Short mmCIF file of C-alpha atoms and ligand atoms in Angstrom, two decimals:
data_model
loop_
_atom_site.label_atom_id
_atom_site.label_comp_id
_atom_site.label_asym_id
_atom_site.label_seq_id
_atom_site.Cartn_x
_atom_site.Cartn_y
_atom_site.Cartn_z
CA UNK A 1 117.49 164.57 140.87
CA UNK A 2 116.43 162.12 138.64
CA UNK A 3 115.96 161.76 134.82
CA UNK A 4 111.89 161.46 134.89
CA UNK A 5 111.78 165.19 136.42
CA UNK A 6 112.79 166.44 132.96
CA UNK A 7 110.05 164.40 131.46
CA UNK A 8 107.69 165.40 134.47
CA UNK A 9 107.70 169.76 135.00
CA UNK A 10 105.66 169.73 137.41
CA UNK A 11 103.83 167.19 140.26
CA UNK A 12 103.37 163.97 139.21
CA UNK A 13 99.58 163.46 138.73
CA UNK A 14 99.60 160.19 139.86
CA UNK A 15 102.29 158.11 141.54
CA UNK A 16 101.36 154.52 141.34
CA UNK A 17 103.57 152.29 143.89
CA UNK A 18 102.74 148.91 143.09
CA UNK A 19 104.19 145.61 144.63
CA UNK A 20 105.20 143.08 141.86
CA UNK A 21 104.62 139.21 142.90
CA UNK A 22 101.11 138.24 143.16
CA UNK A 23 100.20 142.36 142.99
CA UNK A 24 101.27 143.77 139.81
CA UNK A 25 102.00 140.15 138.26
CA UNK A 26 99.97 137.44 138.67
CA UNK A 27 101.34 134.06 138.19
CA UNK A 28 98.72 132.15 137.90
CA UNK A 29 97.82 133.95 134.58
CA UNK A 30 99.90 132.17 131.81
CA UNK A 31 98.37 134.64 129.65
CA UNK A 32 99.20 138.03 131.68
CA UNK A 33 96.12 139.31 130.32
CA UNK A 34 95.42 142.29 132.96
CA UNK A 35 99.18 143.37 133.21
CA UNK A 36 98.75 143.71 129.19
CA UNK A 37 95.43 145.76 130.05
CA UNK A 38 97.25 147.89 132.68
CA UNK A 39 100.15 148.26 130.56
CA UNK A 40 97.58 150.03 127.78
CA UNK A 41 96.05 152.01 130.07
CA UNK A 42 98.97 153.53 131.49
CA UNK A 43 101.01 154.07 128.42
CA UNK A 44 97.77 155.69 126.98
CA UNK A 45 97.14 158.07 129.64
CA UNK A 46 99.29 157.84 132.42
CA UNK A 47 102.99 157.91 130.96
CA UNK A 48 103.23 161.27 129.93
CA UNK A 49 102.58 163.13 133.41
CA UNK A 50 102.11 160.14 136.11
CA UNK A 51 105.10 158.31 137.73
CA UNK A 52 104.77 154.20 137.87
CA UNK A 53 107.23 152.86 141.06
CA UNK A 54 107.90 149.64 141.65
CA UNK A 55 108.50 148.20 145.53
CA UNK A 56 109.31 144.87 146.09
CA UNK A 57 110.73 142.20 148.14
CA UNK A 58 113.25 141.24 145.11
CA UNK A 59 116.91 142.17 144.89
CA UNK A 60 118.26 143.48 142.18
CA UNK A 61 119.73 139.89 140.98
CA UNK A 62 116.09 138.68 141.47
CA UNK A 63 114.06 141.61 139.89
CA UNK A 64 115.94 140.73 136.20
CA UNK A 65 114.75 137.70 135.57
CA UNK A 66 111.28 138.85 136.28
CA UNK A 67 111.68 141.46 133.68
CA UNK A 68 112.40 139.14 130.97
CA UNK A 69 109.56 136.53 131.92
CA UNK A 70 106.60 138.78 132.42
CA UNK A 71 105.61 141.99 130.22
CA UNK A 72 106.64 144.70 132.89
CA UNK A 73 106.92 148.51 132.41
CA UNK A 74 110.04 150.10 133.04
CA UNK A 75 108.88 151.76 136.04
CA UNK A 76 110.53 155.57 136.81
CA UNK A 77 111.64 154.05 139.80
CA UNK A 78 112.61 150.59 141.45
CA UNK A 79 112.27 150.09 145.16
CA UNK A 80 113.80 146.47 145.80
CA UNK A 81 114.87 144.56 148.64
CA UNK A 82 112.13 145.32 151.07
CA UNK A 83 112.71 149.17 150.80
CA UNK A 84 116.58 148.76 151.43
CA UNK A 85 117.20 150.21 147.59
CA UNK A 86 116.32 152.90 145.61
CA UNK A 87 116.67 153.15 142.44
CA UNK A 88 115.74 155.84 139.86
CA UNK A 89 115.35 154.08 136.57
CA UNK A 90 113.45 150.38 136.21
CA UNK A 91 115.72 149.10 133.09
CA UNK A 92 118.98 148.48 132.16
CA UNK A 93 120.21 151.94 133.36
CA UNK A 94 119.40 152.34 137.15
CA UNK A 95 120.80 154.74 139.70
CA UNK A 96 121.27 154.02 142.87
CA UNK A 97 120.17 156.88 145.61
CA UNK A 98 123.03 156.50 147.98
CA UNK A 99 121.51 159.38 149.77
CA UNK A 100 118.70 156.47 151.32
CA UNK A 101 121.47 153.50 151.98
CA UNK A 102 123.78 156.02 154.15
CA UNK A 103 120.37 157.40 155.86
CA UNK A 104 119.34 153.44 156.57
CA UNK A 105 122.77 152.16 157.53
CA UNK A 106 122.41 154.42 160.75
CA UNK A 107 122.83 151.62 164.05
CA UNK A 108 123.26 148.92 161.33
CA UNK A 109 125.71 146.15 161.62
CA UNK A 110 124.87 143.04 159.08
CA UNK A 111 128.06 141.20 160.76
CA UNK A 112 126.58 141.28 163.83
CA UNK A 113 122.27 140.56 162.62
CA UNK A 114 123.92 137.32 161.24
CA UNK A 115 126.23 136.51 163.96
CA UNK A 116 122.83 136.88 166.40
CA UNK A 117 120.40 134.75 164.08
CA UNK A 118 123.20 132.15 163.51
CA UNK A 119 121.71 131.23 167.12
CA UNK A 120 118.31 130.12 165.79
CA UNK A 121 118.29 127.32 164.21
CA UNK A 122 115.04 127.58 163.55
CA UNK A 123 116.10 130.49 160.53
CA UNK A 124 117.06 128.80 157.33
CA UNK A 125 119.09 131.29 155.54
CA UNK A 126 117.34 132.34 151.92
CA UNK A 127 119.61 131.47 148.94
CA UNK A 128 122.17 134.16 148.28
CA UNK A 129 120.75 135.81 145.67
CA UNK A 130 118.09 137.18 148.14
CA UNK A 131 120.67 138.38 150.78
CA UNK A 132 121.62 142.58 150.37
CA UNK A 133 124.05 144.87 152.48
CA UNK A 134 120.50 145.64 154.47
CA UNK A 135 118.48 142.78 154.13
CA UNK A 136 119.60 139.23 155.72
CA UNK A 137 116.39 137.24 154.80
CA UNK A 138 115.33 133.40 156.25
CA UNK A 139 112.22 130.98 156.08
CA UNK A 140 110.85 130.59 159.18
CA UNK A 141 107.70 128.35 160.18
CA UNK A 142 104.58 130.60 161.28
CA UNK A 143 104.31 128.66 164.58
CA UNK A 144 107.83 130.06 165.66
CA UNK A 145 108.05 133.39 163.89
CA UNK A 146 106.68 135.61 166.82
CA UNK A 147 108.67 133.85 169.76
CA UNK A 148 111.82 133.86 167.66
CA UNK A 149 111.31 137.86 166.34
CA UNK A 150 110.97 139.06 169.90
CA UNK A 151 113.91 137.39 171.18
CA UNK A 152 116.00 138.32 167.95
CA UNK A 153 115.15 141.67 168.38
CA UNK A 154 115.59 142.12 172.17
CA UNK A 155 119.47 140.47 171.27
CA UNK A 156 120.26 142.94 169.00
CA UNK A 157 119.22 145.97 170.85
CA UNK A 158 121.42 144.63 173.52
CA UNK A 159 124.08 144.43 170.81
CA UNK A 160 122.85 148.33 169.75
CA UNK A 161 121.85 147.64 166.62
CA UNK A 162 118.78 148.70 165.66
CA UNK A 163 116.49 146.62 163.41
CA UNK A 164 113.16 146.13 161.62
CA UNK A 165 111.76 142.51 161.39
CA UNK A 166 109.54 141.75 158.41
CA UNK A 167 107.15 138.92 157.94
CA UNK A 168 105.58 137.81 154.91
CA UNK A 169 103.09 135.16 153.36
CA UNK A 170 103.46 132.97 156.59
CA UNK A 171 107.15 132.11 155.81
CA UNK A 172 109.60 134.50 154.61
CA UNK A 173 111.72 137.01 157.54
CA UNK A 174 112.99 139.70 156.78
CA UNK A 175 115.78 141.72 158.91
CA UNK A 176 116.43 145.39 157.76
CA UNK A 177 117.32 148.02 159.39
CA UNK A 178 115.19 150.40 161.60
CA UNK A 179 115.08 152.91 158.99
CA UNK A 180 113.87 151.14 156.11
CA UNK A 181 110.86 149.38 154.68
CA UNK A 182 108.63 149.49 151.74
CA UNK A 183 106.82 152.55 153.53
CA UNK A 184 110.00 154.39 154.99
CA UNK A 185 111.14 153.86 151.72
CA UNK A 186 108.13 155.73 150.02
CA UNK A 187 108.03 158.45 152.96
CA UNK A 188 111.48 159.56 151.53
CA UNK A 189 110.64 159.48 148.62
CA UNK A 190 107.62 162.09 149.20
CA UNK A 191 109.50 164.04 151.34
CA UNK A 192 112.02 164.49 148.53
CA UNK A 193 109.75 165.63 145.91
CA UNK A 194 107.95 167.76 148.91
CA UNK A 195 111.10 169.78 149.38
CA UNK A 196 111.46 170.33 145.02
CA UNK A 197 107.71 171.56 145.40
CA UNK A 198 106.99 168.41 143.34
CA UNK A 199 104.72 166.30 145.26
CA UNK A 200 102.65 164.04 143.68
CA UNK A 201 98.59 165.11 143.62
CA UNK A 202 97.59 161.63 144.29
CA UNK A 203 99.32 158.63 145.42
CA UNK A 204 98.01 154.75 145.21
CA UNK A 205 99.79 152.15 146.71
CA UNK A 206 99.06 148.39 145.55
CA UNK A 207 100.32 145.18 147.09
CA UNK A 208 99.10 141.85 148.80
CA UNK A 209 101.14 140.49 151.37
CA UNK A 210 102.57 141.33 154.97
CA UNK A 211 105.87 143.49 152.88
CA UNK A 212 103.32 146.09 151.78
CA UNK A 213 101.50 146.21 155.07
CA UNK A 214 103.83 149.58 155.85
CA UNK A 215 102.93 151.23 152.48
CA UNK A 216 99.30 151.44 153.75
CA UNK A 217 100.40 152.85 156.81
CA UNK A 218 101.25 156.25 155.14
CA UNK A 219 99.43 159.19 155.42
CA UNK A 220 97.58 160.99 152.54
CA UNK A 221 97.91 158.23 149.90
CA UNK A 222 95.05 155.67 148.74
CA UNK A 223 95.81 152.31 149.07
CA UNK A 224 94.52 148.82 148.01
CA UNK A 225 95.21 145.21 148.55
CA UNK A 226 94.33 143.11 145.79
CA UNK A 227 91.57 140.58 145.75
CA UNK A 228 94.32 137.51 145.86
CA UNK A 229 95.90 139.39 149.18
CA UNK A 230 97.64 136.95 151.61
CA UNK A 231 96.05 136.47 154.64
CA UNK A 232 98.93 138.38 156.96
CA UNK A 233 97.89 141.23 155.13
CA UNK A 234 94.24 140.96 155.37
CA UNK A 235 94.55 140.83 159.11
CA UNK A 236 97.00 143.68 159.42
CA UNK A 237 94.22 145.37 157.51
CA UNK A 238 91.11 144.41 159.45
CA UNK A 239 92.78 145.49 162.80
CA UNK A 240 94.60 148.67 161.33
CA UNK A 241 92.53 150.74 158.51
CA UNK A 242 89.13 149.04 157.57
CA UNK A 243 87.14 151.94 158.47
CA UNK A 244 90.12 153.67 156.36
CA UNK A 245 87.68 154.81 153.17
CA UNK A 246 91.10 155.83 151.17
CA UNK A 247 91.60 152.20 151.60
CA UNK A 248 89.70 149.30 149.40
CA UNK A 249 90.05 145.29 149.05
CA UNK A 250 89.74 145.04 145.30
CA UNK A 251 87.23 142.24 144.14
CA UNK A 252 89.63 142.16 141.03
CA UNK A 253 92.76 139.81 141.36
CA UNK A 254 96.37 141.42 140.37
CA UNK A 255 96.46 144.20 138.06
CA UNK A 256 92.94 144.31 137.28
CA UNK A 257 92.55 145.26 141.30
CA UNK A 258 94.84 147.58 140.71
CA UNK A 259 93.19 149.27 137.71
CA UNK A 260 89.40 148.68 139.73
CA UNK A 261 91.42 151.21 142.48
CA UNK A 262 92.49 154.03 139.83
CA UNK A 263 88.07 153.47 138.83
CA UNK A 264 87.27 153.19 142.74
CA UNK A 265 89.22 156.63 143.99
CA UNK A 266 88.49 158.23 140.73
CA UNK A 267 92.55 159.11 140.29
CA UNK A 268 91.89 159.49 136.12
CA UNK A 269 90.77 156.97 133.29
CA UNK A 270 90.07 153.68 134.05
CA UNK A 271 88.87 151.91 130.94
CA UNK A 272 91.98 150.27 129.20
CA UNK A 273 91.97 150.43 125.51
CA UNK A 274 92.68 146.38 125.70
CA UNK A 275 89.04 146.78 127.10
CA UNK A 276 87.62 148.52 124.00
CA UNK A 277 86.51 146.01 121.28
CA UNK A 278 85.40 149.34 118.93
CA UNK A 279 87.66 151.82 119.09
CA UNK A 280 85.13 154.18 117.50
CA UNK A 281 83.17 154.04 121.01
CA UNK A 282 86.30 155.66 122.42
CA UNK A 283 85.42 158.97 124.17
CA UNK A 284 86.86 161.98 121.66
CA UNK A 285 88.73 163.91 124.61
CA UNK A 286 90.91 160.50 125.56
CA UNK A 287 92.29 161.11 121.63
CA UNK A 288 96.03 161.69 121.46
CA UNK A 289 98.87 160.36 119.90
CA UNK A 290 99.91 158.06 122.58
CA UNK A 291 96.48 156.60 122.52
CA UNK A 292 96.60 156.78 118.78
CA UNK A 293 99.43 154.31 118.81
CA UNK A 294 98.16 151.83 121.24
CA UNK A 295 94.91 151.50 119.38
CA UNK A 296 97.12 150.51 116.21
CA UNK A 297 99.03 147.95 117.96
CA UNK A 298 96.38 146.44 119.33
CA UNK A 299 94.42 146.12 116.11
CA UNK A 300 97.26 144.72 114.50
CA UNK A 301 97.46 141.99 117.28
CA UNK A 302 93.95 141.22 116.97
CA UNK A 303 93.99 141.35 113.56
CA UNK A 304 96.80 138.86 113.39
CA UNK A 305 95.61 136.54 115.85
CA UNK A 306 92.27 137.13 113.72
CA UNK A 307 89.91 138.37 116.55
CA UNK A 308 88.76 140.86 113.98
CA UNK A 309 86.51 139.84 111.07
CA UNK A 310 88.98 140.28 107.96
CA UNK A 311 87.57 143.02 105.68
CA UNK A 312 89.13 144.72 103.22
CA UNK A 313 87.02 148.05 104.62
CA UNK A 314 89.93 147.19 107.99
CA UNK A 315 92.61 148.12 105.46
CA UNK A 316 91.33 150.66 103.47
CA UNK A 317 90.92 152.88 107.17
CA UNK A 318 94.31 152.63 108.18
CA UNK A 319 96.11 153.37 104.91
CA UNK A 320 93.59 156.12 104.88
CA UNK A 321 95.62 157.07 108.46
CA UNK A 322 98.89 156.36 106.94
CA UNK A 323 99.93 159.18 104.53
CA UNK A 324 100.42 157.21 100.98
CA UNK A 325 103.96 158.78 100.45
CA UNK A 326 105.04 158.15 104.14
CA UNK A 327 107.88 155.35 104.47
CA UNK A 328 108.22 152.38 106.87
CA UNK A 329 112.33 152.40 107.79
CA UNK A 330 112.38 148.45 108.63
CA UNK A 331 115.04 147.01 111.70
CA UNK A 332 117.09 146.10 109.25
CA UNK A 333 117.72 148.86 107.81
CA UNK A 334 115.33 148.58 104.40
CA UNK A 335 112.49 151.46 103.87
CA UNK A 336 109.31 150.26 102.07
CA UNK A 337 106.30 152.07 101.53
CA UNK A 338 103.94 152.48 104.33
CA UNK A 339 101.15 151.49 102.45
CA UNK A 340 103.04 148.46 100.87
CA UNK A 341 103.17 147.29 104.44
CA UNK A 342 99.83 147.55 104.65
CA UNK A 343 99.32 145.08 101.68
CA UNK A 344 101.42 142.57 103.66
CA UNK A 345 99.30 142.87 107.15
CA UNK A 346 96.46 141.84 105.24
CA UNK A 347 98.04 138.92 104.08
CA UNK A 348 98.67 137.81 107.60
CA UNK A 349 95.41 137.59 108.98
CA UNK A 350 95.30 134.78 111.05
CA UNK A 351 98.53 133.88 110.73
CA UNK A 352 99.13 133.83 114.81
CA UNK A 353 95.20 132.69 115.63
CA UNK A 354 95.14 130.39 118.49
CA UNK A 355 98.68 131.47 119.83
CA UNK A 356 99.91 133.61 122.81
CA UNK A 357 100.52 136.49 120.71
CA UNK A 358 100.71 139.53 122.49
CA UNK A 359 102.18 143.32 121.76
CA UNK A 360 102.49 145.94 124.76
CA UNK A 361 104.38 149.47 124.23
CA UNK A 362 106.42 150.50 126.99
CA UNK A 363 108.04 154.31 127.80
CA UNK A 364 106.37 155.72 125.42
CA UNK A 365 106.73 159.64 124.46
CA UNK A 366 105.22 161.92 122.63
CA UNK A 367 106.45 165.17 121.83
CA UNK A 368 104.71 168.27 119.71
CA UNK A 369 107.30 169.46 117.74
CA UNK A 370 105.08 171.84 115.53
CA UNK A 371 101.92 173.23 115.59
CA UNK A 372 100.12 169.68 114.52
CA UNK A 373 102.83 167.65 114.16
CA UNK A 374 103.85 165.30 116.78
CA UNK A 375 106.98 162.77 117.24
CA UNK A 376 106.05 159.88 119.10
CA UNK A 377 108.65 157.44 120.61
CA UNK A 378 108.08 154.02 122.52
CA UNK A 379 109.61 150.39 122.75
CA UNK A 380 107.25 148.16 121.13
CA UNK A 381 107.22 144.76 122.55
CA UNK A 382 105.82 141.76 120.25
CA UNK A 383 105.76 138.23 122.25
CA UNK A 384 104.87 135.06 120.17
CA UNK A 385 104.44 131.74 122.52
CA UNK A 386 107.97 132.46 124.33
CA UNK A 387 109.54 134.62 122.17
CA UNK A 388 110.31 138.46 122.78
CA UNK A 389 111.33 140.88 120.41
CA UNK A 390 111.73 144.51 121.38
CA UNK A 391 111.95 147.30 118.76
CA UNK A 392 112.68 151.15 119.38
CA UNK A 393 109.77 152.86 117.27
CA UNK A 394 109.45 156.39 116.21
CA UNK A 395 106.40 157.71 114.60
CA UNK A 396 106.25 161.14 113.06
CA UNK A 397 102.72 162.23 113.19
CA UNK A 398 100.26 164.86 111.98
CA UNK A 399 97.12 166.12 113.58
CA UNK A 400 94.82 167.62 110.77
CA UNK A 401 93.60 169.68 113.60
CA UNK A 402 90.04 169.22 112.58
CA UNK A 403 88.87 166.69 115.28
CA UNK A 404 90.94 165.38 117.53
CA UNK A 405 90.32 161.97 116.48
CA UNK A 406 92.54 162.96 113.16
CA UNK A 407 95.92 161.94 113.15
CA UNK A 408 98.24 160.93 109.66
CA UNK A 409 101.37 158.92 110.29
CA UNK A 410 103.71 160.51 107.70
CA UNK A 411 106.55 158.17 109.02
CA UNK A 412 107.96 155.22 111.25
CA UNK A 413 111.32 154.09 111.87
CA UNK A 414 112.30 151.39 113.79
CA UNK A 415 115.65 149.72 115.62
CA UNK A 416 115.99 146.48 117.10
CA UNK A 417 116.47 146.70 120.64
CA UNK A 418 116.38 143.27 122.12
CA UNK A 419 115.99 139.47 120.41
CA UNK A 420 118.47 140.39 117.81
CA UNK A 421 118.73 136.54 116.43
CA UNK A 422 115.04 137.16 114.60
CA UNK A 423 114.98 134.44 112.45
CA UNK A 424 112.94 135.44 110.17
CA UNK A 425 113.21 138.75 109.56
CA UNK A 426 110.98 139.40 106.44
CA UNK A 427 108.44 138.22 108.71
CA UNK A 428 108.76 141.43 110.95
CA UNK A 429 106.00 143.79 110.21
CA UNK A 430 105.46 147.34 112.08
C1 GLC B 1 110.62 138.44 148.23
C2 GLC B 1 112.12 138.29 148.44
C3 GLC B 1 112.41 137.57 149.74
C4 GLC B 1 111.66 138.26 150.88
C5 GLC B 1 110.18 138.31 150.56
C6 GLC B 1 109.37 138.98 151.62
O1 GLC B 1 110.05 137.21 147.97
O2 GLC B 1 112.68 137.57 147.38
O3 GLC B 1 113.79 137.61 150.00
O4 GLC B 1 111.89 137.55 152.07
O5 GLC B 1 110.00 139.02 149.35
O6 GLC B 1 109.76 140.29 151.86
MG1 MG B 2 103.65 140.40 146.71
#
């Protein structure tokens, strides 16, 4: 059914659902610091066999922009507009599952939810861009919200259509359908990959405001509301499923309450190599290429941004990883020397200290494609104060198959993805 199952054989081993605004991204971190830590930990150990889903209030004219301000994943799939879409796919490339909007448009008439709420004047309409075929979405003051949701929906059952009223963060409304929300939304999901024998062996669900409340409702998934959760949600969650012990109120804000879950329920590693100021106090089983990667990235970032001490004993290590004959195929189209490349990241130590300088990988892959020799493949992300640059890496890799710590990069080829105007593009390294 969709393009992650060829990635994914089997079950999922964990399927992450996160919210995005104020759960997965926190805006009041300029610096995005524990996104970039979950974004490390997941690529590291979670990619390969784990499915990351998105659900959010956004539409898919609203989800965009948030793509290109904060350092998201590409999720495998997209739930937007309150659980009204589905959408296998996070990027540039997603498919609708048209399969969910006929199943939600049953008893459904948005002429007649907006000829009904034209009657309160006490709805102001949300700005167009966050209006969808099943979502018709207001601001409504909290004092009002409960007199004017029981009369709205008492109207349109007269009217027979049959709807689902949403309220979020004290302000925003929400009319969907019956069928959907962020939960339904989910409970189709599972029920899909139930029926393909492909259900997930555990299932977290993140958020922080009265939108996710449904999510928790579910049966047989763990669930937790971030420290920052709104207080609709912490209510919802005192009367409904405090004594719930698959349920926990991080102490962590954001994404590091989401990674303090994944520690809490004990759903796989929880240490994000952003975490790990010595990689050689990583734990030898956590070794593979994907991890072998995001440890060089991140070196290189601190190295550049000179949060390591600069030693020449730095260098001599990784061109002892990089094979001395292997060859660096540059964006734009030039192939130098691996290990000349190496002579020019040592010349750039410092060179970004004091700066928001930040790398992340995203859909990254690693294949074997012979007995110890691995091709890995990822989108590596570079930001530099505002500026991102996306570049579509491939690493061939060998594993001397003596510990598992032991991997030569023979070669590394790269393609610009996004940012194409790089100004200065001598100044592009790995
Ligand atoms: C998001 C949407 C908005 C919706 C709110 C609550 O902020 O943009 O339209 O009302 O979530 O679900
Ligand atoms: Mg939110």
């Amino acid at each position: 059914m969709m393009n992650m199952n060829r990635r994914l054989n089997g079950s999922a081993r964990l399927m992450l659902v996160s919210d995005l605004d104020c759960t997965m991204v926190d805006h009041d971190a300029p610096d995005n610091l524990s996104l970039l830590r979950f974004n490390a930990l997941w690529e590291s150990y979670y990619r390969h066999d784990s499915l990351l889903v998105y659900s959010t209030g956004r539409t898919p004219i609203t989800y965009k922009p948030l793509r290109n301000q904060k350092p998201l994943l590409t999720p495998d799939i997209t739930i937007l507009s309150v659980g009204t879409e589905i959408m296998y796919g996070g990027g540039d490339d997603m498919v609708p599952d048209l399969g969910w909007q006929q199943f939600i448009s049953h008893r459904w008439d948005r002429a007649i939810v907006v000829e009904e709420t034209n009657q309160f004047p006490q709805l102001i309409p949300q700005a167009e861009k966050n209006q969808r075929p099943h979502k018709v979405s207001f601001k409504v003051d909290k004092v009002m919200a409960l007199e004017i949701m029981n009369a709205l929906s008492e109207r349109l059952e007269k009217r027979g259509v049959d709807i689902n009223i949403i309220y979020s963060r004290g302000v925003d409304l929400d009319i969907l359908p019956k069928r959907a929300d962020k939960g339904q939304a989910l409970a189709y999901l599972l029920k899909k990959f139930n029926n393909e024998e492909k259900l997930p062996h555990d299932t977290l669900v993140c958020g922080d405001s009265g939108n996710d409340a449904e999510l928790f409702s579910l049966p047989q998934v763990y669930g937790v509301m971030v420290s920052n959760a709104q207080e609709d949600l912490l209510q919802w969650y005192a009367e409904n499923v405090s004594d719930n012990p698959d349920m926990l109120h991080a102490t962590e804000r954001c994404a590091a309450g989401i990674i303090q879950a994944i520690g809490h329920f004990h759903l796989g590693p929880n240490v994000s190599p952003r975490d790990l100021k010595d990689f050689r106090k990583c734990k030898v089983e956590m070794s593979s290429p994907a991890h072998e990667v995001t440890k060089f990235y991140l070196f290189y970032e601190r190295w550049r941004r000179a949060e390591v001490e600069k030693s020449e004993e730095y260098m001599q290590n990784l061109k002892s990883v990089l094979q001395s004959s292997g060859i660096f195929v540059h964006p734009s189209g030039v192939d130098l020397p691996i290990h000349q490349c190496i002579d020019s990241l040592a010349r750039l130590h410092g060179d970004k200290q004091g700066k928001q300088f930040w790398t992340w990988l995203d859909r990254l892959s690693s294949v074997q494609i012979g007995s110890n020799a691995w091709l890995v493949k990822f989108n590596k992300w570079e930001l530099c104060e505002n500026e991102r640059r996306c570049c579509l890496t491939t690493v061939l890799m060998s594993s001397k198959g003596e510990g598992p710590d032991d991997f030569t990069w023979l070669h590394m080829h790269q393609t610009w993805l996004y940012g194409l105007e790089i100004k200065e593009p001598e100044r592009w390294l790995f």
